[in-house]
PDB file of C-alpha atoms in Angstrom:
ATOM      1  CA  MET U   1      63.779 -74.299 -83.762  1.00 61.00           C
ATOM      2  CA  ILE U   2      62.374 -75.325 -87.235  1.00 75.00           C
ATOM      3  CA  GLN U   3      65.200 -73.778 -88.460  1.00 92.00           C
ATOM      4  CA  ILE U   4      67.291 -77.239 -87.309  1.00 96.00           C
ATOM      5  CA  VAL U   5      65.252 -80.008 -87.778  1.00 96.00           C
ATOM      6  CA  ASP U   6      64.377 -78.373 -91.211  1.00 96.00           C
ATOM      7  CA  TRP U   7      67.966 -77.877 -92.137  1.00 97.00           C
ATOM      8  CA  ILE U   8      68.540 -81.887 -90.704  1.00 97.00           C
ATOM      9  CA  GLN U   9      66.208 -83.058 -92.965  1.00 96.00           C
ATOM     10  CA  HIS U  10      67.355 -82.024 -96.221  1.00 96.00           C
ATOM     11  CA  ASN U  11      71.091 -82.910 -94.972  1.00 97.00           C
ATOM     12  CA  GLN U  12      69.843 -86.147 -94.790  1.00 97.00           C
ATOM     13  CA  LEU U  13      71.247 -85.643 -91.347  1.00 98.00           C
ATOM     14  CA  GLN U  14      69.362 -88.181 -88.800  1.00 97.00           C
ATOM     15  CA  THR U  15      71.441 -90.959 -88.166  1.00 97.00           C
ATOM     16  CA  LYS U  16      74.652 -89.033 -88.964  1.00 97.00           C
ATOM     17  CA  SER U  17      76.715 -87.394 -86.122  1.00 98.00           C
ATOM     18  CA  VAL U  18      75.398 -83.364 -85.234  1.00 98.00           C
ATOM     19  CA  LEU U  19      77.555 -81.232 -82.770  1.00 98.00           C
ATOM     20  CA  ASP U  20      75.938 -79.212 -81.092  1.00 98.00           C
ATOM     21  CA  PHE U  21      77.996 -75.843 -80.786  1.00 98.00           C
ATOM     22  CA  GLY U  22      77.122 -73.596 -77.480  1.00 97.00           C
ATOM     23  CA  CYS U  23      74.690 -76.753 -76.254  1.00 97.00           C
ATOM     24  CA  GLY U  24      74.355 -74.982 -72.486  1.00 96.00           C
ATOM     25  CA  LYS U  25      73.138 -77.422 -70.437  1.00 95.00           C
ATOM     26  CA  GLY U  26      71.745 -80.162 -73.680  1.00 96.00           C
ATOM     27  CA  GLY U  27      68.241 -79.356 -73.921  1.00 96.00           C
ATOM     28  CA  THR U  28      68.386 -78.608 -78.134  1.00 96.00           C
ATOM     29  CA  MET U  29      70.397 -82.423 -78.174  1.00 97.00           C
ATOM     30  CA  LYS U  30      68.067 -83.865 -75.726  1.00 96.00           C
ATOM     31  CA  TRP U  31      64.834 -82.448 -77.957  1.00 96.00           C
ATOM     32  CA  LEU U  32      66.998 -83.928 -81.661  1.00 97.00           C
ATOM     33  CA  GLN U  33      67.285 -87.267 -80.468  1.00 96.00           C
ATOM     34  CA  GLY U  34      64.356 -87.583 -79.238  1.00 96.00           C
ATOM     35  CA  LEU U  35      62.757 -86.778 -82.308  1.00 96.00           C
ATOM     36  CA  TYR U  36      64.935 -88.685 -84.497  1.00 97.00           C
ATOM     37  CA  PRO U  37      66.867 -91.521 -82.357  1.00 97.00           C
ATOM     38  CA  ASN U  38      69.474 -92.395 -85.098  1.00 97.00           C
ATOM     39  CA  ILE U  39      71.170 -89.532 -84.603  1.00 98.00           C
ATOM     40  CA  GLN U  40      74.630 -89.365 -82.415  1.00 97.00           C
ATOM     41  CA  VAL U  41      74.357 -85.581 -81.155  1.00 97.00           C
ATOM     42  CA  THR U  42      77.378 -84.173 -78.956  1.00 97.00           C
ATOM     43  CA  GLY U  43      77.352 -81.380 -77.035  1.00 97.00           C
ATOM     44  CA  TRP U  44      80.428 -78.670 -76.751  1.00 98.00           C
ATOM     45  CA  ASP U  45      80.278 -75.190 -74.694  1.00 97.00           C
ATOM     46  CA  ILE U  46      83.268 -73.770 -72.696  1.00 93.00           C
ATOM     47  CA  GLY U  47      81.035 -71.903 -70.590  1.00 92.00           C
ATOM     48  CA  THR U  48      79.757 -75.501 -68.673  1.00 95.00           C
ATOM     49  CA  GLU U  49      81.436 -78.302 -66.759  1.00 95.00           C
ATOM     50  CA  GLN U  50      79.349 -81.170 -68.755  1.00 96.00           C
ATOM     51  CA  TYR U  51      80.818 -79.765 -72.692  1.00 97.00           C
ATOM     52  CA  LYS U  52      83.382 -77.864 -71.554  1.00 95.00           C
ATOM     53  CA  LYS U  53      85.768 -80.191 -73.566  1.00 93.00           C
ATOM     54  CA  ARG U  54      86.710 -79.673 -77.508  1.00 91.00           C
ATOM     55  CA  PRO U  55      86.049 -83.021 -79.479  1.00 95.00           C
ATOM     56  CA  ARG U  56      88.905 -84.548 -80.474  1.00 90.00           C
ATOM     57  CA  ASN U  57      89.711 -87.796 -82.763  1.00 92.00           C
ATOM     58  CA  VAL U  58      86.509 -87.147 -84.334  1.00 95.00           C
ATOM     59  CA  GLN U  59      84.855 -85.660 -87.792  1.00 97.00           C
ATOM     60  CA  PHE U  60      80.976 -84.363 -87.762  1.00 98.00           C
ATOM     61  CA  ASP U  61      78.538 -84.616 -90.382  1.00 98.00           C
ATOM     62  CA  GLY U  62      76.728 -81.438 -89.450  1.00 98.00           C
ATOM     63  CA  ILE U  63      77.363 -78.907 -86.957  1.00 98.00           C
ATOM     64  CA  TYR U  64      74.760 -76.030 -85.672  1.00 98.00           C
ATOM     65  CA  SER U  65      74.765 -73.104 -83.192  1.00 98.00           C
ATOM     66  CA  ILE U  66      71.580 -71.793 -82.123  1.00 97.00           C
ATOM     67  CA  ASP U  67      72.264 -68.276 -79.971  1.00 96.00           C
ATOM     68  CA  CYS U  68      76.163 -68.883 -79.818  1.00 97.00           C
ATOM     69  CA  TRP U  69      78.768 -66.629 -81.804  1.00 98.00           C
ATOM     70  CA  GLU U  70      76.941 -63.586 -80.401  1.00 98.00           C
ATOM     71  CA  HIS U  71      78.713 -64.597 -77.110  1.00 97.00           C
ATOM     72  CA  ILE U  72      81.928 -65.001 -78.660  1.00 97.00           C
ATOM     73  CA  GLU U  73      84.106 -61.859 -78.722  1.00 97.00           C
ATOM     74  CA  ARG U  74      84.747 -60.650 -82.472  1.00 97.00           C
ATOM     75  CA  GLN U  75      88.675 -60.768 -82.193  1.00 97.00           C
ATOM     76  CA  ASP U  76      88.524 -64.869 -81.062  1.00 97.00           C
ATOM     77  CA  ILE U  77      85.727 -65.989 -84.126  1.00 98.00           C
ATOM     78  CA  PRO U  78      87.616 -66.613 -86.249  1.00 97.00           C
ATOM     79  CA  ASP U  79      89.657 -69.179 -83.801  1.00 97.00           C
ATOM     80  CA  ALA U  80      86.805 -70.846 -83.020  1.00 97.00           C
ATOM     81  CA  ILE U  81      86.250 -71.055 -86.542  1.00 98.00           C
ATOM     82  CA  GLU U  82      89.179 -73.127 -87.190  1.00 96.00           C
ATOM     83  CA  ASN U  83      88.801 -75.338 -84.326  1.00 96.00           C
ATOM     84  CA  LEU U  84      85.129 -75.582 -85.828  1.00 97.00           C
ATOM     85  CA  ARG U  85      86.954 -77.050 -88.861  1.00 95.00           C
ATOM     86  CA  ARG U  86      88.996 -79.537 -87.072  1.00 95.00           C
ATOM     87  CA  ILE U  87      86.239 -81.255 -86.035  1.00 97.00           C
ATOM     88  CA  SER U  88      84.558 -81.517 -90.012  1.00 97.00           C
ATOM     89  CA  HIS U  89      85.213 -83.058 -93.523  1.00 96.00           C
ATOM     90  CA  GLU U  90      85.613 -82.078 -96.845  1.00 92.00           C
ATOM     91  CA  LYS U  91      80.773 -82.567 -97.119  1.00 95.00           C
ATOM     92  CA  THR U  92      80.196 -81.168 -93.578  1.00 98.00           C
ATOM     93  CA  ARG U  93      77.198 -79.145 -93.085  1.00 98.00           C
ATOM     94  CA  TRP U  94      77.197 -76.215 -90.824  1.00 98.00           C
ATOM     95  CA  CYS U  95      74.228 -74.176 -89.071  1.00 98.00           C
ATOM     96  CA  HIS U  96      74.352 -71.405 -87.490  1.00 98.00           C
ATOM     97  CA  ILE U  97      71.750 -69.589 -85.839  1.00 98.00           C
ATOM     98  CA  ILE U  98      73.173 -66.237 -84.733  1.00 98.00           C
ATOM     99  CA  ASP U  99      70.760 -63.621 -83.116  1.00 97.00           C
ATOM    100  CA  LEU U 100      71.307 -60.245 -83.437  1.00 97.00           C
ATOM    101  CA  THR U 101      69.231 -58.614 -80.834  1.00 94.00           C
ATOM    102  CA  PRO U 102      70.672 -56.920 -77.878  1.00 95.00           C
ATOM    103  CA  ALA U 103      70.670 -59.054 -74.605  1.00 94.00           C
ATOM    104  CA  LYS U 104      68.435 -58.112 -71.288  1.00 91.00           C
ATOM    105  CA  LYS U 105      71.694 -59.164 -69.358  1.00 94.00           C
ATOM    106  CA  LEU U 106      74.466 -57.745 -68.813  1.00 96.00           C
ATOM    107  CA  LEU U 107      78.313 -59.311 -68.106  1.00 95.00           C
ATOM    108  CA  PRO U 108      80.181 -58.116 -64.133  1.00 96.00           C
ATOM    109  CA  ASP U 109      82.139 -55.396 -66.456  1.00 96.00           C
ATOM    110  CA  GLY U 110      79.327 -54.246 -67.440  1.00 96.00           C
ATOM    111  CA  ARG U 111      78.880 -54.965 -71.735  1.00 96.00           C
ATOM    112  CA  ASN U 112      76.325 -56.163 -73.084  1.00 97.00           C
ATOM    113  CA  ALA U 113      76.479 -60.344 -72.412  1.00 97.00           C
ATOM    114  CA  HIS U 114      75.572 -60.312 -76.487  1.00 97.00           C
ATOM    115  CA  VAL U 115      79.274 -59.226 -76.905  1.00 98.00           C
ATOM    116  CA  THR U 116      79.695 -59.124 -80.662  1.00 98.00           C
ATOM    117  CA  LEU U 117      76.196 -57.714 -82.817  1.00 97.00           C
ATOM    118  CA  MET U 118      77.073 -57.592 -86.306  1.00 97.00           C
ATOM    119  CA  GLU U 119      74.624 -57.047 -89.937  1.00 97.00           C
ATOM    120  CA  PRO U 120      74.257 -60.854 -91.181  1.00 98.00           C
ATOM    121  CA  PRO U 121      76.539 -59.558 -94.443  1.00 98.00           C
ATOM    122  CA  GLU U 122      78.897 -59.263 -91.756  1.00 98.00           C
ATOM    123  CA  TRP U 123      78.444 -62.218 -89.840  1.00 98.00           C
ATOM    124  CA  GLN U 124      78.852 -63.512 -94.019  1.00 98.00           C
ATOM    125  CA  THR U 125      82.568 -61.840 -94.903  1.00 98.00           C
ATOM    126  CA  ILE U 126      83.417 -62.948 -91.278  1.00 97.00           C
ATOM    127  CA  PHE U 127      83.055 -66.534 -92.062  1.00 98.00           C
ATOM    128  CA  GLN U 128      84.118 -66.236 -95.928  1.00 98.00           C
ATOM    129  CA  GLN U 129      87.360 -64.926 -95.090  1.00 97.00           C
ATOM    130  CA  ALA U 130      87.924 -67.625 -92.220  1.00 96.00           C
ATOM    131  CA  GLY U 131      87.662 -69.546 -96.325  1.00 96.00           C
ATOM    132  CA  CYS U 132      84.159 -71.501 -95.729  1.00 97.00           C
ATOM    133  CA  GLU U 133      81.751 -71.810 -98.616  1.00 97.00           C
ATOM    134  CA  VAL U 134      78.818 -69.641 -97.632  1.00 98.00           C
ATOM    135  CA  GLU U 135      75.506 -70.831 -99.170  1.00 97.00           C
ATOM    136  CA  GLN U 136      72.857 -69.112 -97.902  1.00 97.00           C
ATOM    137  CA  VAL U 137      71.942 -66.562 -95.149  1.00 97.00           C
ATOM    138  CA  SER U 138      69.052 -65.714 -94.517  1.00 97.00           C
ATOM    139  CA  ILE U 139      66.932 -63.244 -91.445  1.00 97.00           C
ATOM    140  CA  ILE U 140      64.284 -64.940 -88.958  1.00 95.00           C
ATOM    141  CA  ARG U 141      61.823 -62.436 -87.593  1.00 94.00           C
ATOM    142  CA  LYS U 142      60.371 -63.931 -84.419  1.00 90.00           C
ATOM    143  CA  PRO U 143      57.926 -61.663 -82.110  1.00 90.00           C
ATOM    144  CA  ASP U 144      58.896 -62.718 -78.027  1.00 86.00           C
ATOM    145  CA  LYS U 145      57.896 -61.544 -74.959  1.00 87.00           C
ATOM    146  CA  LEU U 146      61.123 -59.856 -73.937  1.00 80.00           C
ATOM    147  CA  PHE U 147      62.248 -58.491 -76.894  1.00 78.00           C
ATOM    148  CA  GLY U 148      58.657 -57.935 -78.576  1.00 87.00           C
ATOM    149  CA  GLU U 149      61.059 -58.928 -81.495  1.00 89.00           C
ATOM    150  CA  ARG U 150      63.727 -61.309 -81.572  1.00 91.00           C
ATOM    151  CA  VAL U 151      65.656 -61.326 -84.805  1.00 95.00           C
ATOM    152  CA  ARG U 152      68.124 -63.639 -85.670  1.00 96.00           C
ATOM    153  CA  CYS U 153      70.340 -64.229 -88.368  1.00 97.00           C
ATOM    154  CA  GLN U 154      71.126 -68.084 -90.696  1.00 97.00           C
ATOM    155  CA  ILE U 155      74.228 -68.521 -91.851  1.00 98.00           C
ATOM    156  CA  LEU U 156      74.077 -72.522 -93.971  1.00 98.00           C
ATOM    157  CA  CYS U 157      77.547 -73.078 -94.861  1.00 98.00           C
ATOM    158  CA  ARG U 158      80.839 -75.272 -95.641  1.00 97.00           C
ATOM    159  CA  PRO U 159      83.923 -75.290 -94.065  1.00 95.00           C
TER     160      PRO U 159
END
């Protein structure tokens, strides 16, 4: 999570409005609110009942995701990016941490739960083709008990 904390601090979002895209049960949101009591964190995750509605009539100062994009079918990614654009303004900063490692879980149809596994340059191209200004792409490698090594890419961009 250090990448998200660094991103928040670098972009001075400690007292701003931030969206957790693909927030799951909201654990990261609660953790961030504990670190930064004045931050306004909203969650959106279509896979959960509590957070399934897309925020409307609001524009966030920052949007981040952790291990979300790889769960979205490749053909649906441009629409997801466009949905995030609708709730961004010209100065909104995005930070997306995307898992590049196959999941341990399978979907009911037998496919890997990480339905979209691509290399960092491919992710960068998708965001750029959607009109985003990609500022940085980096690789995050960490030891992991289940995976041996977990490999993620971090994309910092603006809509």
